[in-house]
mmCIF file of C-alpha atoms and ligand atoms in Angstrom:
data_model
loop_
_atom_site.group_PDB
_atom_site.id
_atom_site.type_symbol
_atom_site.label_atom_id
_atom_site.label_comp_id
_atom_site.label_asym_id
_atom_site.label_seq_id
_atom_site.Cartn_x
_atom_site.Cartn_y
_atom_site.Cartn_z
ATOM 1 C CA MET A 29 -72.136 -18.016 -48.517
ATOM 2 C CA ASN A 30 -70.334 -21.128 -49.798
ATOM 3 C CA GLN A 31 -72.248 -23.487 -47.502
ATOM 4 C CA GLN A 32 -73.988 -25.252 -50.355
ATOM 5 C CA LYS A 33 -70.971 -25.712 -52.614
ATOM 6 C CA THR A 34 -69.319 -29.099 -52.934
ATOM 7 C CA VAL A 35 -65.698 -29.564 -53.932
ATOM 8 C CA LEU A 36 -64.167 -32.884 -55.022
ATOM 9 C CA ILE A 37 -60.427 -33.062 -54.448
ATOM 10 C CA THR A 38 -58.364 -35.917 -55.894
ATOM 11 C CA GLY A 39 -55.104 -36.825 -54.176
ATOM 12 C CA ALA A 40 -56.279 -35.478 -50.823
ATOM 13 C CA THR A 41 -54.384 -38.005 -48.684
ATOM 14 C CA SER A 42 -51.268 -35.848 -48.741
ATOM 15 C CA GLY A 43 -49.594 -32.587 -49.766
ATOM 16 C CA ILE A 44 -51.423 -30.056 -51.909
ATOM 17 C CA GLY A 45 -54.675 -32.044 -51.985
ATOM 18 C CA ALA A 46 -54.808 -32.369 -48.189
ATOM 19 C CA ALA A 47 -54.066 -28.641 -47.822
ATOM 20 C CA CYS A 48 -56.885 -27.866 -50.274
ATOM 21 C CA ALA A 49 -59.210 -30.036 -48.182
ATOM 22 C CA HIS A 50 -58.324 -27.958 -45.113
ATOM 23 C CA ILE A 51 -58.833 -24.554 -46.702
ATOM 24 C CA PHE A 52 -62.134 -25.452 -48.383
ATOM 25 C CA ALA A 53 -63.482 -27.171 -45.255
ATOM 26 C CA GLN A 54 -62.430 -24.232 -43.088
ATOM 27 C CA ASN A 55 -64.367 -21.924 -45.389
ATOM 28 C CA GLY A 56 -67.655 -23.795 -45.236
ATOM 29 C CA PHE A 57 -67.537 -25.926 -48.382
ATOM 30 C CA LYS A 58 -68.719 -29.524 -48.423
ATOM 31 C CA VAL A 59 -65.590 -31.491 -49.244
ATOM 32 C CA ILE A 60 -65.206 -34.867 -50.967
ATOM 33 C CA ILE A 61 -61.713 -36.144 -50.322
ATOM 34 C CA SER A 62 -60.285 -38.917 -52.480
ATOM 35 C CA GLY A 63 -57.128 -40.927 -52.977
ATOM 36 C CA ARG A 64 -56.072 -44.580 -52.858
ATOM 37 C CA ARG A 65 -55.155 -44.757 -49.141
ATOM 38 C CA ALA A 66 -58.535 -45.158 -47.421
ATOM 39 C CA GLU A 67 -57.146 -45.024 -43.880
ATOM 40 C CA LYS A 68 -55.470 -41.652 -44.570
ATOM 41 C CA LEU A 69 -58.752 -40.342 -45.935
ATOM 42 C CA ASP A 70 -60.574 -41.475 -42.804
ATOM 43 C CA THR A 71 -58.030 -39.752 -40.552
ATOM 44 C CA LEU A 72 -58.283 -36.551 -42.586
ATOM 45 C CA LYS A 73 -62.076 -36.710 -42.520
ATOM 46 C CA GLU A 74 -62.054 -36.929 -38.709
ATOM 47 C CA GLU A 75 -59.575 -34.065 -38.473
ATOM 48 C CA LEU A 76 -61.570 -31.774 -40.778
ATOM 49 C CA SER A 77 -64.858 -32.567 -39.081
ATOM 50 C CA ALA A 78 -63.399 -31.966 -35.618
ATOM 51 C CA LYS A 79 -61.497 -28.792 -36.555
ATOM 52 C CA TYR A 80 -64.038 -27.006 -38.749
ATOM 53 C CA ASN A 81 -67.256 -28.887 -38.050
ATOM 54 C CA SER A 82 -67.428 -29.403 -41.801
ATOM 55 C CA LYS A 83 -69.269 -31.912 -43.953
ATOM 56 C CA VAL A 84 -66.702 -34.293 -45.406
ATOM 57 C CA LEU A 85 -67.110 -37.419 -47.528
ATOM 58 C CA SER A 86 -64.259 -39.826 -48.004
ATOM 59 C CA LEU A 87 -64.114 -41.648 -51.349
ATOM 60 C CA ALA A 88 -61.244 -44.067 -51.979
ATOM 61 C CA PHE A 89 -60.524 -44.858 -55.622
ATOM 62 C CA ASP A 90 -57.618 -45.062 -58.022
ATOM 63 C CA VAL A 91 -57.877 -42.454 -60.780
ATOM 64 C CA ARG A 92 -55.960 -44.725 -63.198
ATOM 65 C CA TYR A 93 -58.953 -47.013 -63.556
ATOM 66 C CA PHE A 94 -62.040 -45.607 -65.246
ATOM 67 C CA GLU A 95 -64.508 -48.215 -63.968
ATOM 68 C CA GLU A 96 -63.372 -47.749 -60.382
ATOM 69 C CA THR A 97 -63.581 -43.965 -60.736
ATOM 70 C CA GLU A 98 -66.997 -44.096 -62.373
ATOM 71 C CA ASN A 99 -68.316 -46.488 -59.766
ATOM 72 C CA ALA A 100 -67.212 -44.192 -56.923
ATOM 73 C CA ILE A 101 -68.600 -41.008 -58.449
ATOM 74 C CA LYS A 102 -71.847 -42.514 -59.814
ATOM 75 C CA ASN A 103 -72.695 -43.945 -56.403
ATOM 76 C CA LEU A 104 -72.265 -40.722 -54.451
ATOM 77 C CA PRO A 105 -75.159 -40.137 -52.047
ATOM 78 C CA LYS A 106 -77.694 -37.722 -53.566
ATOM 79 C CA GLU A 107 -76.719 -34.816 -51.320
ATOM 80 C CA TRP A 108 -73.125 -35.116 -52.556
ATOM 81 C CA SER A 109 -73.792 -35.720 -56.238
ATOM 82 C CA GLN A 110 -73.716 -32.086 -57.409
ATOM 83 C CA ILE A 111 -70.035 -31.224 -57.597
ATOM 84 C CA HIS A 112 -69.444 -27.511 -58.074
ATOM 85 C CA ILE A 113 -65.647 -27.509 -58.021
ATOM 86 C CA LEU A 114 -63.407 -30.348 -59.183
ATOM 87 C CA ILE A 115 -59.749 -30.160 -58.207
ATOM 88 C CA ASN A 116 -57.793 -32.627 -60.352
ATOM 89 C CA ASN A 117 -54.725 -32.829 -58.147
ATOM 90 C CA ALA A 118 -53.768 -36.539 -57.922
ATOM 91 C CA GLY A 119 -50.411 -37.007 -59.573
ATOM 92 C CA LEU A 120 -46.858 -38.129 -59.213
ATOM 93 C CA ALA A 121 -43.369 -38.329 -60.632
ATOM 94 C CA LEU A 122 -41.568 -41.666 -60.559
ATOM 95 C CA GLY A 123 -37.818 -41.721 -61.034
ATOM 96 C CA ILE A 124 -35.537 -39.191 -62.667
ATOM 97 C CA LEU A 125 -33.671 -41.072 -65.387
ATOM 98 C CA PRO A 126 -32.545 -40.155 -68.894
ATOM 99 C CA ILE A 127 -34.993 -41.211 -71.586
ATOM 100 C CA GLN A 128 -32.723 -44.021 -72.806
ATOM 101 C CA GLU A 129 -32.763 -45.634 -69.356
ATOM 102 C CA GLY A 130 -36.386 -44.990 -68.356
ATOM 103 C CA ASN A 131 -38.582 -47.594 -66.744
ATOM 104 C CA LEU A 132 -41.690 -48.541 -68.700
ATOM 105 C CA GLU A 133 -43.780 -49.200 -65.585
ATOM 106 C CA ASP A 134 -42.955 -45.761 -64.186
ATOM 107 C CA TRP A 135 -43.807 -44.126 -67.505
ATOM 108 C CA ASN A 136 -47.179 -45.867 -67.652
ATOM 109 C CA GLN A 137 -48.023 -44.994 -64.069
ATOM 110 C CA MET A 138 -47.206 -41.315 -64.596
ATOM 111 C CA ILE A 139 -49.227 -41.078 -67.799
ATOM 112 C CA ASP A 140 -52.124 -43.099 -66.381
ATOM 113 C CA THR A 141 -52.291 -40.982 -63.224
ATOM 114 C CA ASN A 142 -51.330 -37.492 -64.353
ATOM 115 C CA LEU A 143 -53.152 -37.412 -67.687
ATOM 116 C CA LYS A 144 -55.639 -40.277 -67.880
ATOM 117 C CA GLY A 145 -56.620 -39.761 -64.222
ATOM 118 C CA ILE A 146 -57.789 -36.235 -65.044
ATOM 119 C CA LEU A 147 -59.698 -37.557 -68.056
ATOM 120 C CA HIS A 148 -61.363 -40.303 -66.011
ATOM 121 C CA VAL A 149 -62.509 -38.080 -63.143
ATOM 122 C CA SER A 150 -63.526 -35.208 -65.400
ATOM 123 C CA LYS A 151 -65.577 -37.514 -67.633
ATOM 124 C CA CYS A 152 -67.595 -38.561 -64.586
ATOM 125 C CA VAL A 153 -68.097 -35.044 -63.189
ATOM 126 C CA ILE A 154 -68.566 -32.896 -66.298
ATOM 127 C CA PRO A 155 -72.093 -34.152 -67.243
ATOM 128 C CA SER A 156 -73.612 -32.706 -64.061
ATOM 129 C CA MET A 157 -71.787 -29.430 -64.695
ATOM 130 C CA THR A 158 -72.959 -29.121 -68.302
ATOM 131 C CA ALA A 159 -76.503 -29.953 -67.138
ATOM 132 C CA ARG A 160 -76.374 -27.023 -64.679
ATOM 133 C CA ASN A 161 -74.423 -24.693 -66.983
ATOM 134 C CA SER A 162 -71.934 -23.997 -64.232
ATOM 135 C CA GLY A 163 -68.934 -25.444 -62.476
ATOM 136 C CA HIS A 164 -65.211 -25.026 -62.060
ATOM 137 C CA ILE A 165 -62.461 -27.502 -62.925
ATOM 138 C CA ILE A 166 -59.029 -26.770 -61.493
ATOM 139 C CA ASN A 167 -56.190 -28.894 -62.849
ATOM 140 C CA ILE A 168 -52.939 -29.035 -60.908
ATOM 141 C CA GLY A 169 -50.263 -28.935 -63.582
ATOM 142 C CA SER A 170 -46.639 -28.084 -62.931
ATOM 143 C CA ILE A 171 -43.895 -25.733 -63.973
ATOM 144 C CA ALA A 172 -42.532 -29.006 -65.414
ATOM 145 C CA GLY A 173 -45.340 -28.838 -67.966
ATOM 146 C CA LYS A 174 -44.163 -25.411 -69.086
ATOM 147 C CA GLU A 175 -40.430 -26.169 -69.398
ATOM 148 C CA THR A 176 -38.528 -29.444 -69.488
ATOM 149 C CA TYR A 177 -35.404 -30.233 -67.485
ATOM 150 C CA LEU A 178 -32.680 -32.876 -67.523
ATOM 151 C CA ASN A 179 -34.147 -36.355 -66.903
ATOM 152 C CA GLY A 180 -37.638 -34.932 -66.329
ATOM 153 C CA ASN A 181 -38.813 -36.365 -69.683
ATOM 154 C CA ILE A 182 -42.053 -38.329 -69.065
ATOM 155 C CA TYR A 183 -43.133 -36.379 -65.966
ATOM 156 C CA CYS A 184 -42.654 -33.145 -67.942
ATOM 157 C CA ALA A 185 -44.518 -34.630 -70.916
ATOM 158 C CA SER A 186 -47.430 -35.719 -68.715
ATOM 159 C CA LYS A 187 -47.701 -32.238 -67.228
ATOM 160 C CA ALA A 188 -47.354 -30.590 -70.664
ATOM 161 C CA ALA A 189 -50.348 -32.741 -71.579
ATOM 162 C CA VAL A 190 -52.225 -31.333 -68.562
ATOM 163 C CA ASP A 191 -51.351 -27.835 -69.791
ATOM 164 C CA ALA A 192 -52.762 -28.589 -73.263
ATOM 165 C CA LEU A 193 -55.780 -30.449 -71.909
ATOM 166 C CA THR A 194 -56.669 -27.559 -69.609
ATOM 167 C CA LYS A 195 -56.708 -25.157 -72.578
ATOM 168 C CA ALA A 196 -58.757 -27.614 -74.642
ATOM 169 C CA MET A 197 -61.302 -28.217 -71.866
ATOM 170 C CA ARG A 198 -61.731 -24.469 -71.459
ATOM 171 C CA ILE A 199 -62.666 -24.080 -75.127
ATOM 172 C CA ASP A 200 -65.066 -27.039 -75.207
ATOM 173 C CA LEU A 201 -66.783 -26.106 -71.949
ATOM 174 C CA LEU A 202 -67.013 -22.383 -72.689
ATOM 175 C CA LYS A 203 -70.629 -22.489 -73.862
ATOM 176 C CA PHE A 204 -71.667 -24.106 -70.578
ATOM 177 C CA GLY A 205 -70.181 -21.330 -68.455
ATOM 178 C CA ILE A 206 -67.797 -23.819 -66.832
ATOM 179 C CA LYS A 207 -64.548 -22.296 -65.621
ATOM 180 C CA VAL A 208 -61.332 -24.213 -66.271
ATOM 181 C CA THR A 209 -58.139 -23.220 -64.484
ATOM 182 C CA GLN A 210 -54.630 -24.599 -64.297
ATOM 183 C CA VAL A 211 -52.482 -24.027 -61.214
ATOM 184 C CA ALA A 212 -48.881 -24.926 -62.081
ATOM 185 C CA PRO A 213 -46.565 -24.976 -59.052
ATOM 186 C CA GLY A 214 -42.785 -25.046 -58.825
ATOM 187 C CA ALA A 215 -41.049 -26.803 -55.912
ATOM 188 C CA VAL A 216 -43.477 -27.694 -53.098
ATOM 189 C CA GLU A 217 -42.294 -29.725 -50.107
ATOM 190 C CA THR A 218 -44.752 -32.628 -49.827
ATOM 191 C CA GLU A 219 -44.483 -36.407 -50.233
ATOM 192 C CA PHE A 220 -43.766 -35.721 -53.928
ATOM 193 C CA SER A 221 -39.980 -36.256 -53.795
ATOM 194 C CA MET A 222 -40.238 -39.286 -51.484
ATOM 195 C CA VAL A 223 -42.504 -40.834 -54.116
ATOM 196 C CA ARG A 224 -40.246 -39.758 -56.993
ATOM 197 C CA PHE A 225 -37.170 -41.213 -55.266
ATOM 198 C CA LYS A 226 -39.108 -44.305 -54.150
ATOM 199 C CA GLY A 227 -38.601 -43.848 -50.424
ATOM 200 C CA ASN A 228 -35.006 -42.555 -50.518
ATOM 201 C CA ALA A 229 -35.346 -39.868 -47.825
ATOM 202 C CA ASP A 230 -31.838 -38.432 -48.372
ATOM 203 C CA ALA A 231 -32.425 -37.868 -52.067
ATOM 204 C CA ALA A 232 -35.841 -36.379 -51.331
ATOM 205 C CA ARG A 233 -34.481 -34.016 -48.667
ATOM 206 C CA LYS A 234 -31.735 -32.723 -51.013
ATOM 207 C CA VAL A 235 -34.346 -31.396 -53.446
ATOM 208 C CA TYR A 236 -35.380 -28.743 -50.918
ATOM 209 C CA GLU A 237 -32.006 -27.992 -49.340
ATOM 210 C CA GLY A 238 -30.625 -24.434 -49.377
ATOM 211 C CA PHE A 239 -33.835 -22.563 -50.210
ATOM 212 C CA LYS A 240 -37.347 -22.108 -48.908
ATOM 213 C CA PRO A 241 -39.730 -24.226 -51.020
ATOM 214 C CA LEU A 242 -43.463 -23.637 -51.224
ATOM 215 C CA THR A 243 -45.664 -25.345 -48.663
ATOM 216 C CA ALA A 244 -48.713 -27.294 -49.719
ATOM 217 C CA MET A 245 -50.810 -24.574 -48.078
ATOM 218 C CA ASP A 246 -49.131 -21.875 -50.229
ATOM 219 C CA VAL A 247 -50.490 -23.670 -53.278
ATOM 220 C CA ALA A 248 -53.867 -24.422 -51.683
ATOM 221 C CA GLY A 249 -54.234 -20.681 -51.011
ATOM 222 C CA VAL A 250 -53.805 -19.971 -54.731
ATOM 223 C CA VAL A 251 -56.256 -22.737 -55.660
ATOM 224 C CA PHE A 252 -58.775 -21.341 -53.174
ATOM 225 C CA TYR A 253 -58.329 -17.828 -54.575
ATOM 226 C CA THR A 254 -59.056 -19.010 -58.118
ATOM 227 C CA ALA A 255 -62.115 -20.932 -56.860
ATOM 228 C CA THR A 256 -63.717 -18.031 -55.020
ATOM 229 C CA LEU A 257 -63.621 -15.209 -57.573
ATOM 230 C CA PRO A 258 -66.870 -13.674 -58.822
ATOM 231 C CA ALA A 259 -68.829 -15.745 -61.362
ATOM 232 C CA HIS A 260 -67.677 -13.605 -64.318
ATOM 233 C CA VAL A 261 -63.948 -13.838 -63.449
ATOM 234 C CA ASN A 262 -61.689 -16.789 -64.294
ATOM 235 C CA ILE A 263 -57.977 -17.349 -63.842
ATOM 236 C CA ASN A 264 -56.929 -19.434 -66.853
ATOM 237 C CA ASP A 265 -53.455 -20.281 -65.668
ATOM 238 C CA VAL A 266 -51.087 -19.475 -62.847
ATOM 239 C CA ILE A 267 -47.475 -20.507 -62.248
ATOM 240 C CA VAL A 268 -46.649 -20.314 -58.547
ATOM 241 C CA VAL A 269 -43.040 -20.805 -57.457
ATOM 242 C CA PRO A 270 -40.860 -20.216 -54.427
ATOM 243 C CA THR A 271 -39.178 -16.805 -54.640
ATOM 244 C CA ALA A 272 -35.850 -18.646 -54.889
ATOM 245 C CA GLN A 273 -36.930 -20.474 -58.064
ATOM 246 C CA ALA A 274 -36.791 -18.638 -61.408
ATOM 247 C CA ASN A 275 -37.720 -21.661 -63.516
ATOM 248 C CA THR A 276 -37.154 -25.421 -63.577
ATOM 249 C CA THR A 277 -33.376 -25.082 -63.963
ATOM 250 C CA HIS A 278 -32.504 -21.975 -61.913
ATOM 251 C CA THR A 279 -33.030 -22.142 -58.162
ATOM 252 C CA PHE A 280 -30.923 -19.916 -55.944
ATOM 253 C CA LYS A 281 -29.516 -22.164 -53.222
ATOM 254 C CA ASN A 282 -27.902 -20.096 -50.496
ATOM 255 C CA MET A 283 -25.951 -22.921 -48.853
HETATM 256 P P1 LIG B 1391 -48.017 -35.878 -52.737
HETATM 257 O O1 LIG B 1391 -47.216 -37.081 -53.096
HETATM 258 O O2 LIG B 1391 -47.877 -35.331 -51.371
HETATM 259 O O3 LIG B 1391 -49.561 -36.118 -53.062
HETATM 260 C C1 LIG B 1391 -49.964 -36.794 -54.227
HETATM 261 C C2 LIG B 1391 -51.394 -37.241 -54.061
HETATM 262 O O4 LIG B 1391 -51.801 -37.909 -55.269
HETATM 263 C C3 LIG B 1391 -51.580 -38.211 -52.923
HETATM 264 O O5 LIG B 1391 -52.711 -37.837 -52.179
HETATM 265 C C4 LIG B 1391 -51.823 -39.545 -53.610
HETATM 266 O O6 LIG B 1391 -52.743 -40.301 -52.843
HETATM 267 C C5 LIG B 1391 -52.495 -39.092 -54.911
HETATM 268 N N1 LIG B 1391 -52.393 -40.105 -55.954
HETATM 269 C C6 LIG B 1391 -51.271 -40.562 -56.555
HETATM 270 N N2 LIG B 1391 -51.587 -41.533 -57.413
HETATM 271 C C7 LIG B 1391 -52.937 -41.690 -57.355
HETATM 272 C C8 LIG B 1391 -53.861 -42.543 -58.002
HETATM 273 N N3 LIG B 1391 -53.455 -43.437 -58.920
HETATM 274 N N4 LIG B 1391 -55.173 -42.436 -57.712
HETATM 275 C C9 LIG B 1391 -55.591 -41.529 -56.799
HETATM 276 N N5 LIG B 1391 -54.767 -40.698 -56.146
HETATM 277 C C10 LIG B 1391 -53.455 -40.778 -56.424
HETATM 278 O O7 LIG B 1391 -47.574 -34.780 -53.811
HETATM 279 P P2 LIG B 1391 -48.099 -33.274 -54.078
HETATM 280 O O8 LIG B 1391 -49.127 -32.857 -53.126
HETATM 281 O O9 LIG B 1391 -46.890 -32.453 -54.222
HETATM 282 O O10 LIG B 1391 -48.718 -33.476 -55.520
HETATM 283 C C11 LIG B 1391 -50.017 -33.063 -55.880
HETATM 284 C C12 LIG B 1391 -50.009 -32.627 -57.333
HETATM 285 O O11 LIG B 1391 -49.153 -31.492 -57.471
HETATM 286 C C13 LIG B 1391 -49.460 -33.676 -58.304
HETATM 287 O O12 LIG B 1391 -50.254 -33.648 -59.480
HETATM 288 C C14 LIG B 1391 -48.052 -33.177 -58.609
HETATM 289 O O13 LIG B 1391 -47.607 -33.596 -59.869
HETATM 290 C C15 LIG B 1391 -48.283 -31.681 -58.565
HETATM 291 N N6 LIG B 1391 -47.102 -30.870 -58.376
HETATM 292 C C16 LIG B 1391 -46.287 -31.058 -57.277
HETATM 293 C C17 LIG B 1391 -45.159 -30.259 -57.114
HETATM 294 C C18 LIG B 1391 -44.199 -30.445 -55.995
HETATM 295 O O14 LIG B 1391 -43.067 -29.921 -56.087
HETATM 296 N N7 LIG B 1391 -44.554 -31.127 -54.922
HETATM 297 C C19 LIG B 1391 -44.868 -29.184 -58.073
HETATM 298 C C20 LIG B 1391 -45.783 -29.092 -59.179
HETATM 299 C C21 LIG B 1391 -46.864 -29.896 -59.295
HETATM 300 P P3 LIG B 1391 -52.667 -41.885 -52.620
HETATM 301 O O15 LIG B 1391 -51.223 -42.269 -52.597
HETATM 302 O O16 LIG B 1391 -53.371 -42.097 -51.312
HETATM 303 O O17 LIG B 1391 -53.409 -42.450 -53.762
HETATM 304 C C1 LIG B 1392 -42.910 -30.820 -59.651
HETATM 305 C C2 LIG B 1392 -41.948 -29.721 -59.876
HETATM 306 O O1 LIG B 1392 -39.779 -29.095 -61.042
HETATM 307 O O2 LIG B 1392 -39.788 -31.093 -59.621
HETATM 308 O O3 LIG B 1392 -43.924 -30.789 -60.579
HETATM 309 O O4 LIG B 1392 -40.846 -31.112 -61.747
HETATM 310 S S1 LIG B 1392 -40.529 -30.293 -60.622
#
């Protein structure tokens, strides 16, 4: 049924994006996987093709740079150029410092990836959706965009921007019948904390100690659910957390 549908997933080299690539490929979608690490994309492409016999295109680009993004998406082969579902997932947190000690480079990278990255990719994909009067954009926000927490400052702000942008896109794209959804996860065990703590494996491990965090596939399952509802049904927003996590500041750690 979904054989003809194409999904573009940003940040598919790892974590939630890679899990989304698996679930969509397994279910017969054509999948465009993207991220900066080309060799990881190639490995994933081979794995998906071998496992599910699916059609997969690997597209390496950095969402922070509009020209690079536009060049990649504009030059898609014709049979891949109609994107039905866009999953804006690429994102990261860098550091966890109080605002008065924050690092300007980290701030810029978070804003450029988490917010401007969504703008860049969406700007390149939306015209073909408005032309067809259909499509679905799924933005991966965060519980950190709903509530702030100590030292979360710029990451929280970037995800609050995703929350606002998702609502704004939904209004502007309403007349084209384009669905816009935000999936906002709580703690998911991926490469996220290794990136946030800049390779400090001990610090990263501690984030998930004493409770059962979400897996990337838990989140991908929710994304897939929102993407496969009937044409007249849209999920605007969903916060998905581990059962042990009430909000950003209350996680029950049974240690
Ligand atoms: P991972 O670190 O495992 O994956 C992040 C992905 O983003 C990677 O594939 C990475 O690919 C890609 N990425 C980062 N920067 C860029 C860039 N400039 N251009 C293109 N791709 C980029 O983390 P998650 O899977 O956990 O994160 C996915 C999304 O989920 C993020 O938006 C994150 O903020 C959000 N999230 C994560 C939560 C968690 O607890 N893990 C909770 C809530 C939200 P590459 O390095 O190859 O470019
Ligand atoms: C990631 C979840 O709570 O670490 O978006 O910010 S949190």
